[in-house]
Amino acid sequence: MLSRSSLTSHTTARRPSLPSRRATGRLAEFAGAEGGQAATTVGSAEQQITEEIEEIKRYEDFTTIDWVQDAAREQLRRRARRTQNAGFHRRKGRFGVRQKLWESYDAGQAWIVVTLIGAAIGLNAAFLNIVTEWLSDIKLGHCTTAFYLNENFCCWGAENGCVDWHRWSSIWPINYMLYFIFSIIFASTSAMLVKSFAPYAAGSGISEIKCIIAGFVMKGFLGFWTLLIKSIALPLAIASGLSVGKEGPSVHYAVCTGNVISRFFDKYKRNAAKTREILSACAAAGVAVAFGSPIGGVLFSLEEMSSYFPLKTMWRSYFCALVATAVLAAMNPFRTGQLVMFQVRYDRSWHFFEIIFFIFIGVFGGLYGALVIKWNLRAQAFRKKYLSKYPILEATLLAAGTALLCYPNMFLRIDMTESMEILFLECEGGHDYDGLCESKNRWTMVLSLAFATIMRTFLVIISYGCKVPAGIFVPSMAIGASFGRMVGILVQALHKSFPQSRFFAGCEPDVPCITPGTYAFLGAGAALSGIMHITVSVVVIMFELTGALTYILPTMIVVGTTKAISAYFPPGGIADRMISFNGFPFLDTKEEHTFHTSVSSVMTPFIQLALLPSTGLSLRALETLLRKTSFQGFPVVEDRTSRILLGYIGRTELRYAIDKTKKEQALNLSPDAKCLFFAPASTAARTPSAFTPPVTFDQIADRDGMQTIDFSRFVDPTPLAVHPKLALETVMELFKKMGPRVILVDLKGRLMGLVTVKDCLKYQFKVEAQERGGEGDGRVDKLEVWLWGTIKGVADWVGGRIHRASRGRIRLGRGELRGESLLSVGSDDPRDERVSIGDRLRTGRQQRGILDGTEDEDEGVELQDR
């Protein structure tokens, strides 16, 4: 489609309403198709302008992608490519071989990209496994033959003890102190790297990736620096002993890998829909290498990560997960053939009387998830309100406290993946860890496991969310494993006490009846399901970890019970609740709402919008409007009195058109030139992609001193519009399934307002807040104030002691921590600047957050693009 912006004289004419223009456009389109009209050729100038505007849009932060326009633009590209190929064949294919090779490469480019990404993810996962295991072991001792070997490699092949691996000292307090020092060094280093180079590397990243795949733009979150720092800081955070895991962040670094590699291919660099397919496949590969479960990774991406998952995305996700796990298996980081440390095989079956205990474990999983989600969100709110200025100090103190509390306990002292490996194993076959399988230590182990369960739960609540790479998958699984092993030991003791009971009639003589390791395995699955609210993918992941079909039914029973218990609590797992907590504009496709209201009660009314009249607006007034408003788009109406809706123009397109006009016509362009946003003669059928700005500014005329700049080709003449009485639930379904950026509301062709995802979410949070009634919020606020006062009092006391001990050379008092110290510098994470809508509804304070205003508003946030 060729188009140009011209300065012409303008005569006023009555425009047809939006519905009539839609009907006319569609009839023209069908007539053109029946008549065999050829597709319009997109010129090189038009293509260049399109690419320039898309490049600008790539750097617009905290906005959403309009999937309707993106899909339409991709259709235009395909049409242009088909036209180009047809022209080549009409020229009789002078370079036939080269053309066929290029077409083959273009067709198979997706599989090439997926293969490269899968291989890179597998290599990175193997590197992280090796480094994490060595850092975790170095806190306890060292290898005398080679310092770079961890304990397993150092003792490889040793049968009667390991003489090459030595503890740091034979004195227990010295080992305790060194363990404490290493934990502090690792945690502080990890937090410093994150804060200094890539603030987005903190946390798990799953919540943000769900929003990004849905179309939310967070510049730098999937960049190279985030990938690099996450890969370096993650092993340090795990080795520090913090109750965080690497399986959640593995999804983040996998998606970062996919984003970085796909940017080298033009097919994915400027196509958001194809990039979304790649990111979904990378999320599957991240879970696959984390658990050694390629099929489970695909199901996790389908169940938890992606709001749009067509069949071709499933195939590419499977292939990417397959390549990643194959590379990880070839690297063999543990030299055992296992993809993950806690992979296990069971050779015994289960008994039907154990279903009662399996259900009990499932109940624990549901209660654990509800407890941790509730209190972790409160801890996150406290952290955002009071501790965001001290990210490094917080992580360091958390690591110090964790080391002090965990070292005395045999199950908390070691790495969580190693702990799960121990708890999953059967007692037969020489698998024993500090007397875990000895009957004389049974009650000691029960108490130790109970303490480990309670303490780890508390540490997960306060640790998840601190400014280091941190996941919650493995900590939750470790908690479930310790609880499950405790239940298994108790059931085993019950059987030993009453072996002749009819309850245990299914047990065979001279064969172990109860396998406590299987209870630990099921407990891990229950806790994972409870914290994430996922079901099918957990069953498949646990199946791939054991490779035993025998325990499919017990796993399904446990996960089903966990799901049933979770239904009694607020919906959504920890990732979904964090999305709401951070105020990200995300509509969950799994949620169903009944509001009994129309879209008119939610929309932003036209009186609060900036309307563009189709004619008569001067260039000077248009620039003033752009400068004084922050809207991301503008409805185009016939005039501001009648409000007859003619179309919609985006802020980026409008800025680009004005800048290019001023650049090319700097000498003879008058500030009083009139802007034309609708061409009366334009009746050709156009999809939203047609307003992709294919405009050249090469013909500008001045007639009788009256200049008119034609911007009509930038306007979307067929925006998605609905009736004001349409149910809000239907509008939310349109956002979920079609993915528009904005939906206009018109009545008989007259603009009434517009609605965005943020408007829907604000109304949803408002209704939920009214239903809760805000009970207990005052007590929580008082508790937070008291806790913060206590922390400051302790800090002042410690600072005074250090000041006196150093004879005045070191000052850490109340007036010293003003942002000048490295440990107290405020967080650079842009997510800390976001204020959740729930906080504003509760406190009534006028705070600025992501959900303030509408999607039509530009908050002016610009992050440093590393």
Coordinates of N, CA and C in Angstrom, one line a residue, residues 63-67 210-217 276 307:
T63 N 4.9 -0.8 28.9 CA 3.7 -0.7 28.1 C 3.3 -2.1 27.6
T64 N 2.2 -2.3 26.9 CA 1.7 -3.6 26.5 C 1.7 -3.7 25.0
I65 N 1.9 -4.8 24.5 CA 1.9 -5.1 23.0 C 0.5 -5.3 22.6
D66 N 0.1 -4.7 21.5 CA -1.2 -4.9 20.9 C -1.1 -6.1 19.9
W67 N -1.6 -7.3 20.4 CA -1.4 -8.5 19.6 C -2.2 -8.5 18.3
K210 N 5.7 -14.3 32.9 CA 4.3 -14.6 32.5 C 3.7 -13.3 31.9
C211 N 4.0 -12.2 32.5 CA 3.5 -10.9 32.0 C 4.1 -10.5 30.6
I212 N 5.4 -10.8 30.5 CA 6.1 -10.5 29.2 C 5.6 -11.4 28.1
I213 N 5.4 -12.6 28.4 CA 4.8 -13.5 27.3 C 3.4 -13.1 27.0
A214 N 2.7 -12.5 27.9 CA 1.3 -12.0 27.7 C 1.3 -10.7 26.9
G215 N 2.5 -10.0 26.8 CA 2.6 -8.8 26.1 C 3.1 -7.6 26.8
F216 N 3.4 -7.7 28.1 CA 3.9 -6.5 28.9 C 5.4 -6.3 28.6
V217 N 5.8 -5.1 28.4 CA 7.1 -4.7 28.0 C 7.9 -4.3 29.2
R276 N 7.3 -14.4 21.2 CA 6.5 -15.0 22.3 C 6.6 -16.6 22.2
S307 N -0.2 -17.8 28.2 CA -1.7 -17.5 28.0 C -2.1 -17.9 26.6

